PDB file of C-alpha atoms and ligand atoms in Angstrom:
ATOM      1  CA  MET A  16      11.556 -11.439 -20.536  1.00 48.00           C
ATOM      2  CA  ALA A  17      14.381  -9.900 -18.491  1.00 48.00           C
ATOM      3  CA  GLU A  18      12.199  -9.655 -15.358  1.00 45.00           C
ATOM      4  CA  ALA A  19      11.446 -13.359 -15.391  1.00 51.00           C
ATOM      5  CA  VAL A  20      15.040 -14.294 -14.541  1.00 67.00           C
ATOM      6  CA  ARG A  21      15.454 -11.752 -11.755  1.00 82.00           C
ATOM      7  CA  PRO A  22      15.136 -13.028  -8.198  1.00 85.00           C
ATOM      8  CA  ALA A  23      11.799 -12.403  -6.485  1.00 95.00           C
ATOM      9  CA  ALA A  24      11.908  -9.560  -3.965  1.00 98.00           C
ATOM     10  CA  ILE A  25       8.338 -10.133  -2.779  1.00 98.00           C
ATOM     11  CA  GLU A  26       6.465 -13.433  -2.755  1.00 98.00           C
ATOM     12  CA  LEU A  27       2.852 -13.735  -1.659  1.00 98.00           C
ATOM     13  CA  ALA A  28       1.281 -17.177  -1.274  1.00 98.00           C
ATOM     14  CA  GLY A  29      -2.325 -17.559  -0.179  1.00 98.00           C
ATOM     15  CA  LEU A  30      -2.031 -14.274   1.704  1.00 98.00           C
ATOM     16  CA  GLY A  31      -5.045 -13.260   3.779  1.00 98.00           C
ATOM     17  CA  ALA A  32      -5.531 -10.443   6.273  1.00 98.00           C
ATOM     18  CA  ARG A  33      -8.350  -9.188   8.450  1.00 96.00           C
ATOM     19  CA  TYR A  34      -9.168  -6.417  10.866  1.00 95.00           C
ATOM     20  CA  GLY A  35     -11.144  -8.231  13.533  1.00 92.00           C
ATOM     21  CA  GLU A  36     -14.028  -9.909  11.733  1.00 91.00           C
ATOM     22  CA  ARG A  37     -13.503  -7.945   8.522  1.00 94.00           C
ATOM     23  CA  GLU A  38     -11.559  -9.915   5.934  1.00 95.00           C
ATOM     24  CA  VAL A  39      -9.656  -7.447   3.757  1.00 97.00           C
ATOM     25  CA  LEU A  40      -7.196  -9.591   1.803  1.00 98.00           C
ATOM     26  CA  ARG A  41      -8.042 -13.046   0.508  1.00 98.00           C
ATOM     27  CA  ASP A  42      -5.820 -15.679  -1.019  1.00 98.00           C
ATOM     28  CA  LEU A  43      -3.335 -13.416  -2.789  1.00 98.00           C
ATOM     29  CA  THR A  44      -0.603 -15.220  -4.670  1.00 98.00           C
ATOM     30  CA  ALA A  45       1.921 -13.202  -6.679  1.00 98.00           C
ATOM     31  CA  ALA A  46       5.632 -12.510  -7.022  1.00 98.00           C
ATOM     32  CA  ILE A  47       7.432  -9.226  -7.647  1.00 98.00           C
ATOM     33  CA  ALA A  48      10.980  -9.253  -8.950  1.00 97.00           C
ATOM     34  CA  GLU A  49      13.930  -7.015  -8.148  1.00 97.00           C
ATOM     35  CA  GLY A  50      14.085  -4.134 -10.615  1.00 97.00           C
ATOM     36  CA  GLU A  51      10.378  -4.129 -11.424  1.00 97.00           C
ATOM     37  CA  VAL A  52       7.917  -1.272 -11.037  1.00 98.00           C
ATOM     38  CA  VAL A  53       4.595  -2.862 -10.149  1.00 98.00           C
ATOM     39  CA  GLY A  54       1.383  -0.876  -9.819  1.00 98.00           C
ATOM     40  CA  LEU A  55      -1.029  -1.805  -7.073  1.00 98.00           C
ATOM     41  CA  LEU A  56      -4.453  -0.816  -8.360  1.00 98.00           C
ATOM     42  CA  GLY A  57      -8.055  -1.203  -7.303  1.00 98.00           C
ATOM     43  CA  PRO A  58     -11.065   0.762  -6.096  1.00 98.00           C
ATOM     44  CA  ASN A  59     -11.379   2.331  -2.646  1.00 97.00           C
ATOM     45  CA  GLY A  60     -11.428  -0.303   0.047  1.00 97.00           C
ATOM     46  CA  SER A  61     -10.060  -3.079  -2.187  1.00 98.00           C
ATOM     47  CA  GLY A  62      -7.136  -3.746   0.153  1.00 98.00           C
ATOM     48  CA  LYS A  63      -4.208  -1.834  -1.375  1.00 98.00           C
ATOM     49  CA  THR A  64      -3.140  -0.084   1.827  1.00 97.00           C
ATOM     50  CA  SER A  65      -3.646  -3.298   3.791  1.00 97.00           C
ATOM     51  CA  LEU A  66      -1.241  -5.100   1.455  1.00 98.00           C
ATOM     52  CA  VAL A  67       1.323  -2.313   1.841  1.00 97.00           C
ATOM     53  CA  ARG A  68       0.888  -2.633   5.619  1.00 97.00           C
ATOM     54  CA  VAL A  69       1.480  -6.383   5.532  1.00 98.00           C
ATOM     55  CA  LEU A  70       4.647  -5.945   3.462  1.00 98.00           C
ATOM     56  CA  SER A  71       6.003  -3.220   5.723  1.00 96.00           C
ATOM     57  CA  GLY A  72       5.399  -5.264   8.886  1.00 95.00           C
ATOM     58  CA  VAL A  73       2.630  -3.073  10.283  1.00 93.00           C
ATOM     59  CA  LEU A  74      -0.016  -5.804   9.982  1.00 94.00           C
ATOM     60  CA  PRO A  75       1.799  -8.913  11.200  1.00 87.00           C
ATOM     61  CA  ARG A  76      -1.300 -11.026  11.895  1.00 91.00           C
ATOM     62  CA  TYR A  77      -1.840 -12.226   8.350  1.00 97.00           C
ATOM     63  CA  SER A  78      -2.492 -15.752   7.145  1.00 98.00           C
ATOM     64  CA  GLY A  79      -0.617 -17.557   4.384  1.00 98.00           C
ATOM     65  CA  SER A  80       2.800 -16.254   3.437  1.00 98.00           C
ATOM     66  CA  ALA A  81       4.322 -12.849   2.617  1.00 98.00           C
ATOM     67  CA  ARG A  82       8.051 -12.965   2.008  1.00 98.00           C
ATOM     68  CA  VAL A  83      10.291  -9.981   1.439  1.00 98.00           C
ATOM     69  CA  LEU A  84      13.773 -10.775   0.148  1.00 97.00           C
ATOM     70  CA  GLY A  85      13.237 -14.385   1.103  1.00 96.00           C
ATOM     71  CA  ARG A  86      12.196 -13.751   4.721  1.00 97.00           C
ATOM     72  CA  GLU A  87       8.705 -14.143   6.126  1.00 98.00           C
ATOM     73  CA  VAL A  88       7.589 -10.656   7.154  1.00 98.00           C
ATOM     74  CA  ARG A  89       5.927 -11.697  10.428  1.00 96.00           C
ATOM     75  CA  ALA A  90       9.174 -13.343  11.514  1.00 96.00           C
ATOM     76  CA  THR A  91      11.361 -10.339  10.655  1.00 96.00           C
ATOM     77  CA  PRO A  92      11.984  -7.718  13.348  1.00 94.00           C
ATOM     78  CA  ARG A  93      10.635  -4.294  12.286  1.00 90.00           C
ATOM     79  CA  ARG A  94      14.032  -2.664  12.587  1.00 89.00           C
ATOM     80  CA  GLU A  95      15.576  -5.222  10.250  1.00 92.00           C
ATOM     81  CA  LEU A  96      12.742  -4.847   7.783  1.00 95.00           C
ATOM     82  CA  ALA A  97      13.244  -1.072   7.886  1.00 92.00           C
ATOM     83  CA  ARG A  98      16.794  -1.501   6.608  1.00 92.00           C
ATOM     84  CA  THR A  99      15.607  -2.987   3.328  1.00 96.00           C
ATOM     85  CA  VAL A 100      12.012  -1.784   2.918  1.00 97.00           C
ATOM     86  CA  ALA A 101      11.083   1.898   2.628  1.00 97.00           C
ATOM     87  CA  VAL A 102       7.491   3.120   2.658  1.00 96.00           C
ATOM     88  CA  VAL A 103       5.879   6.295   1.439  1.00 96.00           C
ATOM     89  CA  PRO A 104       2.582   6.175   3.334  1.00 91.00           C
ATOM     90  CA  GLN A 105      -0.831   7.293   2.116  1.00 83.00           C
ATOM     91  CA  GLU A 106      -1.138   9.713   4.996  1.00 76.00           C
ATOM     92  CA  ALA A 107       1.657  10.974   7.183  1.00 73.00           C
ATOM     93  CA  ARG A 108       0.823  11.336  10.835  1.00 73.00           C
ATOM     94  CA  VAL A 109       2.357  14.649  11.757  1.00 73.00           C
ATOM     95  CA  VAL A 110       2.570  14.532  15.502  1.00 70.00           C
ATOM     96  CA  PHE A 111       5.777  16.328  16.371  1.00 78.00           C
ATOM     97  CA  ARG A 112       7.238  19.616  15.251  1.00 87.00           C
ATOM     98  CA  PHE A 113       9.878  18.022  13.049  1.00 92.00           C
ATOM     99  CA  THR A 114      11.620  19.754  10.178  1.00 95.00           C
ATOM    100  CA  ALA A 115      11.784  17.989   6.820  1.00 95.00           C
ATOM    101  CA  LEU A 116      15.507  17.365   7.279  1.00 94.00           C
ATOM    102  CA  LEU A 117      14.950  15.801  10.690  1.00 92.00           C
ATOM    103  CA  VAL A 118      12.262  13.538   9.237  1.00 93.00           C
ATOM    104  CA  LEU A 119      14.824  12.220   6.762  1.00 93.00           C
ATOM    105  CA  LEU A 120      17.458  11.784   9.476  1.00 90.00           C
ATOM    106  CA  ILE A 121      15.037   9.807  11.642  1.00 88.00           C
ATOM    107  CA  GLY A 122      14.191   7.672   8.615  1.00 89.00           C
ATOM    108  CA  LEU A 123      17.872   6.896   8.215  1.00 88.00           C
ATOM    109  CA  HIS A 124      18.314   5.863  11.851  1.00 81.00           C
ATOM    110  CA  PRO A 125      17.807   2.082  11.325  1.00 77.00           C
ATOM    111  CA  HIS A 126      20.601   2.233   8.758  1.00 76.00           C
ATOM    112  CA  PHE A 127      23.212   3.974  10.844  1.00 74.00           C
ATOM    113  CA  GLY A 128      22.126   3.114  14.365  1.00 65.00           C
ATOM    114  CA  GLY A 129      24.153   4.779  17.063  1.00 61.00           C
ATOM    115  CA  LEU A 130      26.864   6.040  14.730  1.00 59.00           C
ATOM    116  CA  ASP A 131      27.620   9.727  14.705  1.00 63.00           C
ATOM    117  CA  PHE A 132      25.395  11.151  11.987  1.00 61.00           C
ATOM    118  CA  GLU A 133      27.889  13.641  10.625  1.00 61.00           C
ATOM    119  CA  SER A 134      30.800  11.245  10.490  1.00 60.00           C
ATOM    120  CA  VAL A 135      28.950   9.006   8.051  1.00 64.00           C
ATOM    121  CA  GLY A 136      27.754  11.874   5.897  1.00 83.00           C
ATOM    122  CA  VAL A 137      24.109  11.259   6.742  1.00 86.00           C
ATOM    123  CA  PHE A 138      23.283  14.951   6.462  1.00 88.00           C
ATOM    124  CA  ALA A 139      24.716  14.995   2.944  1.00 90.00           C
ATOM    125  CA  LEU A 140      22.710  11.899   2.065  1.00 91.00           C
ATOM    126  CA  ALA A 141      19.502  13.450   3.364  1.00 93.00           C
ATOM    127  CA  ARG A 142      20.078  16.731   1.571  1.00 94.00           C
ATOM    128  CA  ALA A 143      20.899  14.957  -1.694  1.00 95.00           C
ATOM    129  CA  ALA A 144      17.654  12.952  -1.438  1.00 96.00           C
ATOM    130  CA  LEU A 145      15.665  16.146  -0.836  1.00 97.00           C
ATOM    131  CA  ALA A 146      17.309  17.662  -3.912  1.00 96.00           C
ATOM    132  CA  ARG A 147      16.383  14.603  -6.019  1.00 95.00           C
ATOM    133  CA  CYS A 148      12.748  15.285  -5.139  1.00 95.00           C
ATOM    134  CA  GLY A 149      12.891  19.026  -5.760  1.00 94.00           C
ATOM    135  CA  ALA A 150      12.529  19.544  -2.012  1.00 96.00           C
ATOM    136  CA  GLU A 151      15.925  20.998  -1.056  1.00 95.00           C
ATOM    137  CA  GLY A 152      14.254  24.301  -0.229  1.00 97.00           C
ATOM    138  CA  LEU A 153      12.011  22.555   2.317  1.00 97.00           C
ATOM    139  CA  ALA A 154      14.809  21.135   4.504  1.00 96.00           C
ATOM    140  CA  GLY A 155      14.321  23.614   7.351  1.00 97.00           C
ATOM    141  CA  ARG A 156      10.515  23.751   7.181  1.00 97.00           C
ATOM    142  CA  LEU A 157       8.238  22.009   9.679  1.00 96.00           C
ATOM    143  CA  LEU A 158       6.533  18.990   8.140  1.00 94.00           C
ATOM    144  CA  ALA A 159       3.256  20.023   9.773  1.00 92.00           C
ATOM    145  CA  GLU A 160       3.351  23.351   7.955  1.00 94.00           C
ATOM    146  CA  LEU A 161       3.902  22.005   4.451  1.00 94.00           C
ATOM    147  CA  SER A 162       1.259  21.667   1.774  1.00 94.00           C
ATOM    148  CA  ALA A 163       0.110  18.105   1.043  1.00 93.00           C
ATOM    149  CA  GLY A 164       2.203  17.968  -2.118  1.00 94.00           C
ATOM    150  CA  GLU A 165       5.310  19.378  -0.414  1.00 95.00           C
ATOM    151  CA  ARG A 166       4.911  16.820   2.370  1.00 94.00           C
ATOM    152  CA  GLN A 167       4.640  14.009  -0.159  1.00 94.00           C
ATOM    153  CA  ARG A 168       7.908  15.120  -1.770  1.00 96.00           C
ATOM    154  CA  VAL A 169       9.658  15.086   1.623  1.00 96.00           C
ATOM    155  CA  LEU A 170       8.321  11.596   2.444  1.00 96.00           C
ATOM    156  CA  PHE A 171       9.342  10.432  -1.003  1.00 96.00           C
ATOM    157  CA  ALA A 172      12.831  11.841  -0.372  1.00 97.00           C
ATOM    158  CA  ARG A 173      12.960  10.051   2.997  1.00 96.00           C
ATOM    159  CA  ALA A 174      12.264   6.751   1.235  1.00 97.00           C
ATOM    160  CA  LEU A 175      14.862   7.368  -1.485  1.00 96.00           C
ATOM    161  CA  ALA A 176      17.495   8.340   1.098  1.00 95.00           C
ATOM    162  CA  GLN A 177      17.128   4.904   2.675  1.00 94.00           C
ATOM    163  CA  GLU A 178      18.285   3.291  -0.608  1.00 95.00           C
ATOM    164  CA  PRO A 179      15.815   0.458  -0.079  1.00 97.00           C
ATOM    165  CA  ARG A 180      15.819  -2.866  -1.901  1.00 97.00           C
ATOM    166  CA  VAL A 181      12.031  -2.778  -1.725  1.00 98.00           C
ATOM    167  CA  LEU A 182      10.172   0.517  -2.080  1.00 98.00           C
ATOM    168  CA  LEU A 183       6.459   0.641  -1.237  1.00 98.00           C
ATOM    169  CA  LEU A 184       4.417   3.725  -2.133  1.00 98.00           C
ATOM    170  CA  ASP A 185       0.798   4.283  -1.174  1.00 97.00           C
ATOM    171  CA  GLU A 186      -0.759   6.959  -3.389  1.00 95.00           C
ATOM    172  CA  ALA A 187       2.524   8.773  -3.006  1.00 93.00           C
ATOM    173  CA  VAL A 188       2.025  11.174  -5.872  1.00 92.00           C
ATOM    174  CA  SER A 189      -1.689  11.893  -5.456  1.00 90.00           C
ATOM    175  CA  ALA A 190      -1.190  15.461  -4.190  1.00 91.00           C
ATOM    176  CA  LEU A 191       1.609  16.404  -6.578  1.00 93.00           C
ATOM    177  CA  ASP A 192       1.293  18.791  -9.477  1.00 94.00           C
ATOM    178  CA  LEU A 193       1.947  17.351 -12.933  1.00 96.00           C
ATOM    179  CA  ARG A 194       5.624  18.312 -13.035  1.00 95.00           C
ATOM    180  CA  PHE A 195       6.370  16.598  -9.744  1.00 95.00           C
ATOM    181  CA  GLN A 196       4.221  13.583 -10.617  1.00 96.00           C
ATOM    182  CA  VAL A 197       6.395  13.028 -13.653  1.00 96.00           C
ATOM    183  CA  GLU A 198       9.665  13.821 -11.875  1.00 96.00           C
ATOM    184  CA  LEU A 199       8.992  11.551  -8.925  1.00 96.00           C
ATOM    185  CA  CYS A 200       7.708   8.712 -11.082  1.00 97.00           C
ATOM    186  CA  ASP A 201      10.879   9.101 -13.167  1.00 97.00           C
ATOM    187  CA  ARG A 202      12.808   8.586  -9.890  1.00 97.00           C
ATOM    188  CA  LEU A 203      10.890   5.322  -9.430  1.00 97.00           C
ATOM    189  CA  ARG A 204      12.154   4.040 -12.762  1.00 98.00           C
ATOM    190  CA  GLU A 205      15.695   5.091 -11.815  1.00 97.00           C
ATOM    191  CA  VAL A 206      15.687   3.200  -8.515  1.00 98.00           C
ATOM    192  CA  ALA A 207      14.145   0.180 -10.232  1.00 98.00           C
ATOM    193  CA  ALA A 208      16.885   0.291 -12.867  1.00 98.00           C
ATOM    194  CA  ALA A 209      19.366   0.037  -9.981  1.00 97.00           C
ATOM    195  CA  GLY A 210      17.647  -3.172  -8.800  1.00 97.00           C
ATOM    196  CA  THR A 211      15.034  -2.020  -6.297  1.00 98.00           C
ATOM    197  CA  ALA A 212      11.613  -3.660  -6.416  1.00 98.00           C
ATOM    198  CA  VAL A 213       9.033  -0.863  -6.526  1.00 98.00           C
ATOM    199  CA  VAL A 214       5.385  -1.429  -5.607  1.00 98.00           C
ATOM    200  CA  SER A 215       3.237   1.646  -5.928  1.00 98.00           C
ATOM    201  CA  VAL A 216      -0.455   2.258  -5.341  1.00 98.00           C
ATOM    202  CA  PHE A 217      -1.868   4.461  -8.067  1.00 96.00           C
ATOM    203  CA  HIS A 218      -5.326   5.920  -8.511  1.00 93.00           C
ATOM    204  CA  ASP A 219      -4.249   7.658 -11.680  1.00 96.00           C
ATOM    205  CA  LEU A 220      -4.320   4.794 -14.158  1.00 97.00           C
ATOM    206  CA  ASN A 221      -2.566   6.891 -16.807  1.00 97.00           C
ATOM    207  CA  LEU A 222       0.464   7.228 -14.556  1.00 96.00           C
ATOM    208  CA  ALA A 223       0.289   3.514 -13.794  1.00 97.00           C
ATOM    209  CA  ALA A 224       0.119   2.753 -17.524  1.00 97.00           C
ATOM    210  CA  GLU A 225       3.123   4.964 -18.219  1.00 96.00           C
ATOM    211  CA  TYR A 226       5.387   3.784 -15.426  1.00 97.00           C
ATOM    212  CA  CYS A 227       4.536   0.197 -14.454  1.00 98.00           C
ATOM    213  CA  ASP A 228       5.994  -2.965 -15.926  1.00 98.00           C
ATOM    214  CA  ARG A 229       3.174  -4.966 -14.418  1.00 98.00           C
ATOM    215  CA  VAL A 230       0.124  -4.307 -12.293  1.00 98.00           C
ATOM    216  CA  LEU A 231      -1.766  -6.138  -9.571  1.00 98.00           C
ATOM    217  CA  LEU A 232      -5.448  -5.265  -9.696  1.00 98.00           C
ATOM    218  CA  LEU A 233      -7.301  -5.799  -6.429  1.00 98.00           C
ATOM    219  CA  HIS A 234     -11.050  -6.154  -6.115  1.00 98.00           C
ATOM    220  CA  GLU A 235     -12.709  -6.691  -2.736  1.00 98.00           C
ATOM    221  CA  GLY A 236      -9.479  -8.031  -1.276  1.00 98.00           C
ATOM    222  CA  ARG A 237      -8.831 -10.533  -4.058  1.00 98.00           C
ATOM    223  CA  LEU A 238      -6.457 -10.430  -6.987  1.00 98.00           C
ATOM    224  CA  ALA A 239      -8.698  -9.655  -9.973  1.00 98.00           C
ATOM    225  CA  ALA A 240      -5.743  -9.661 -12.371  1.00 98.00           C
ATOM    226  CA  CYS A 241      -1.965  -9.648 -12.359  1.00 97.00           C
ATOM    227  CA  GLY A 242       0.243  -9.202 -15.394  1.00 97.00           C
ATOM    228  CA  PRO A 243       1.884  -6.826 -17.865  1.00 97.00           C
ATOM    229  CA  THR A 244       0.239  -3.404 -17.659  1.00 97.00           C
ATOM    230  CA  ALA A 245      -1.184  -3.353 -21.181  1.00 96.00           C
ATOM    231  CA  GLU A 246      -2.724  -6.809 -20.724  1.00 97.00           C
ATOM    232  CA  VAL A 247      -4.462  -5.994 -17.455  1.00 98.00           C
ATOM    233  CA  LEU A 248      -5.705  -2.477 -18.236  1.00 98.00           C
ATOM    234  CA  THR A 249      -8.555  -3.247 -20.595  1.00 97.00           C
ATOM    235  CA  TYR A 250     -11.965  -1.623 -20.976  1.00 96.00           C
ATOM    236  CA  ALA A 251     -13.821  -4.746 -19.881  1.00 97.00           C
ATOM    237  CA  ARG A 252     -11.716  -5.464 -16.797  1.00 97.00           C
ATOM    238  CA  LEU A 253     -11.472  -1.880 -15.534  1.00 98.00           C
ATOM    239  CA  THR A 254     -15.157  -1.238 -16.138  1.00 97.00           C
ATOM    240  CA  ALA A 255     -16.057  -4.358 -14.155  1.00 97.00           C
ATOM    241  CA  VAL A 256     -13.640  -3.789 -11.255  1.00 98.00           C
ATOM    242  CA  TYR A 257     -14.200  -0.030 -10.832  1.00 97.00           C
ATOM    243  CA  SER A 258     -17.968  -0.288 -11.523  1.00 97.00           C
ATOM    244  CA  THR A 259     -17.852   2.650 -13.917  1.00 96.00           C
ATOM    245  CA  GLU A 260     -17.149   2.810 -17.612  1.00 95.00           C
ATOM    246  CA  ILE A 261     -13.428   3.269 -18.363  1.00 96.00           C
ATOM    247  CA  TYR A 262     -12.102   3.553 -21.900  1.00 95.00           C
ATOM    248  CA  VAL A 263      -8.586   2.480 -22.794  1.00 97.00           C
ATOM    249  CA  ASP A 264      -6.975   3.842 -25.919  1.00 96.00           C
ATOM    250  CA  VAL A 265      -3.499   4.014 -27.429  1.00 96.00           C
ATOM    251  CA  HIS A 266      -1.846   7.426 -27.551  1.00 94.00           C
ATOM    252  CA  ASP A 267      -1.127   8.308 -31.158  1.00 94.00           C
ATOM    253  CA  LEU A 268       2.202  10.022 -30.383  1.00 94.00           C
ATOM    254  CA  THR A 269       3.705   7.903 -27.599  1.00 92.00           C
ATOM    255  CA  GLY A 270       2.063   4.538 -28.251  1.00 93.00           C
ATOM    256  CA  GLY A 271       1.281   4.395 -24.499  1.00 94.00           C
ATOM    257  CA  LEU A 272      -2.126   3.631 -23.019  1.00 97.00           C
ATOM    258  CA  VAL A 273      -4.605   6.395 -22.302  1.00 96.00           C
ATOM    259  CA  VAL A 274      -7.184   5.526 -19.669  1.00 97.00           C
ATOM    260  CA  THR A 275     -10.314   7.656 -19.551  1.00 95.00           C
ATOM    261  CA  PRO A 276     -13.169   7.274 -17.102  1.00 94.00           C
ATOM    262  CA  LEU A 277     -16.319   8.324 -18.906  1.00 93.00           C
ATOM    263  CA  SER A 278     -18.552  11.014 -17.445  1.00 92.00           C
ATOM    264  CA  SER A 279     -22.288  10.555 -17.902  1.00 91.00           C
ATOM    265  CA  ARG A 280     -22.114  13.403 -20.444  1.00 91.00           C
ATOM    266  CA  ALA A 281     -19.465  11.503 -22.462  1.00 87.00           C
ATOM    267  CA  ARG A 282     -21.528   8.300 -22.181  1.00 86.00           C
ATOM    268  CA  ARG A 283     -24.592  10.101 -23.535  1.00 89.00           C
ATOM    269  CA  ALA A 284     -22.562  11.579 -26.404  1.00 88.00           C
ATOM    270  CA  LEU A 285     -21.166   8.165 -27.291  1.00 82.00           C
ATOM    271  CA  ALA A 286     -24.595   6.522 -27.156  1.00 83.00           C
ATOM    272  CA  LEU A 287     -25.940   9.260 -29.418  1.00 83.00           C
ATOM    273  CA  GLY A 288     -23.034   8.775 -31.830  1.00 82.00           C
ATOM    274  CA  ARG A 289     -23.706   5.042 -31.950  1.00 78.00           C
ATOM    275  CA  GLU A 290     -27.397   5.629 -32.628  1.00 80.00           C
ATOM    276  CA  GLU A 291     -26.641   8.119 -35.405  1.00 80.00           C
ATOM    277  CA  SER A 292     -24.143   5.818 -37.070  1.00 77.00           C
ATOM    278  CA  ARG A 293     -26.677   2.956 -36.864  1.00 77.00           C
ATOM    279  CA  SER A 294     -29.341   5.028 -38.537  1.00 76.00           C
ATOM    280  CA  ASP A 295     -26.760   6.312 -41.102  1.00 69.00           C
ATOM    281  CA  THR A 296     -25.448   2.948 -42.124  1.00 58.00           C
ATOM    282  CA  PRO A 297     -28.247   1.538 -44.285  1.00 55.00           C
ATOM    283  CA  ALA A 298     -28.713   4.802 -46.184  1.00 50.00           C
ATOM    284  CA  SER A 299     -25.109   5.757 -46.835  1.00 49.00           C
ATOM    285  CA  PRO A 300     -23.270   4.222 -49.755  1.00 48.00           C
ATOM    286  CA  ALA A 301     -19.883   2.637 -49.067  1.00 44.00           C
ATOM    287  CA  ARG A 302     -17.173   5.304 -49.160  1.00 49.00           C
ATOM    288  CA  VAL A 303     -13.549   4.924 -50.044  1.00 45.00           C
ATOM    289  CA  ASP A 304     -11.562   7.925 -48.792  1.00 46.00           C
TER     290      ASP A 304
HETATM  291  N1  ADP B 422      -8.031  -0.199  10.938  1.00 79.47           N
HETATM  292  C1  ADP B 422      -9.062  -0.757  10.309  1.00 79.47           C
HETATM  293  N2  ADP B 422     -10.030  -1.410  10.979  1.00 79.47           N
HETATM  294  C2  ADP B 422     -11.072  -2.002  10.347  1.00 79.47           C
HETATM  295  N3  ADP B 422     -11.228  -2.018   8.999  1.00 79.47           N
HETATM  296  C3  ADP B 422     -10.289  -1.383   8.282  1.00 79.47           C
HETATM  297  C4  ADP B 422      -9.161  -0.732   8.880  1.00 79.47           C
HETATM  298  N4  ADP B 422      -8.400  -0.201   7.895  1.00 79.47           N
HETATM  299  C5  ADP B 422      -9.023  -0.490   6.740  1.00 79.47           C
HETATM  300  N5  ADP B 422     -10.146  -1.200   6.964  1.00 79.47           N
HETATM  301  C6  ADP B 422     -11.080  -1.729   5.937  1.00 79.47           C
HETATM  302  O1  ADP B 422     -10.353  -2.655   5.142  1.00 79.47           O
HETATM  303  C7  ADP B 422     -10.749  -2.577   3.788  1.00 79.47           C
HETATM  304  C8  ADP B 422      -9.522  -2.340   2.930  1.00 79.47           C
HETATM  305  O2  ADP B 422      -8.990  -1.074   3.271  1.00 79.47           O
HETATM  306  P1  ADP B 422      -7.668  -0.509   2.587  1.00 79.47           P
HETATM  307  O3  ADP B 422      -6.650  -1.591   2.553  1.00 79.47           O
HETATM  308  O4  ADP B 422      -7.325   0.742   3.289  1.00 79.47           O
HETATM  309  O5  ADP B 422      -8.206  -0.238   1.099  1.00 79.47           O
HETATM  310  P2  ADP B 422      -7.608   0.678  -0.069  1.00 79.47           P
HETATM  311  O6  ADP B 422      -6.264   1.139   0.339  1.00 79.47           O
HETATM  312  O7  ADP B 422      -7.601  -0.230  -1.275  1.00 79.47           O
HETATM  313  O8  ADP B 422      -8.587   1.796  -0.252  1.00 79.47           O
HETATM  314  C9  ADP B 422     -11.782  -1.474   3.704  1.00 79.47           C
HETATM  315  O9  ADP B 422     -13.044  -2.067   3.700  1.00 79.47           O
HETATM  316  C10 ADP B 422     -11.578  -0.670   4.989  1.00 79.47           C
HETATM  317  O10 ADP B 422     -12.789  -0.110   5.412  1.00 79.47           O
HETATM  318 MG1   MG B 423      -5.465   3.031   0.617  1.00 79.47          MG
END
């Protein structure tokens, strides 16, 4: 497989993390290569955001090892990490009255330091990134006054503008409408094709199935499974990890996976169908259509 020969961008070895007494990540061992799109999946509270926080240097008191581009995260100054790792957070803290454009410019600061912004074309870079996310019209708007989906597009654009070698996204498309979900996930594949390692938390398993080369499935802070998307996303595994019945099917047009959580109504209908077919079977003669 092409991915197997690519250098690892992220290496976790026996990684553990806790908030005080609460252990939230336990003994995670995995590697993510440059150019891969890897889905980080798992139920609420399984540790996805905590793992993103470890990798972005926000949670430096972890045990074991977490290396990004060969360097141990806890030993890498935040500013240096920010030059190679971009994050689209689950929730943006909107404290100041910043416009979208200014948010991108601030995000670019670790890359250009004290240089004159205009002389290095930073404005052009920021505007181009906004345009790639369909957010060019939001440049002059205050982040605090945007809808959740608009804000996600701006934060996505901020991450793309940084041209990171490692891109971490935490439910970054959860508030987007279907068009923007597809467009922004398409951007993920583009940046991965250019060599960036992409790790993205998804709650929508259909999007994960469509866009991820591999997935890491977390369950109560442990790695329940790690591997090619189609191998990990199975009825039995998802049903066990998410504690609700989840069907996995193959789309008849695209050949991709379709992941469907079953409502209690659908479960009842299926159970009824099974009962009917059981009672049909002995009576009905074999049919050849
Ligand atoms: N700042 C915090 N202090 C204490 N516990 C926390 C904190 N943040 C998250 N947790 C706990 O850590 C666990 C993992 O949380 P998180 O990584 O946010 O999960 P996920 O992103 O998969 O929903 C949860 O049980 C959560 O309650
Ligand atoms: Mg989370």
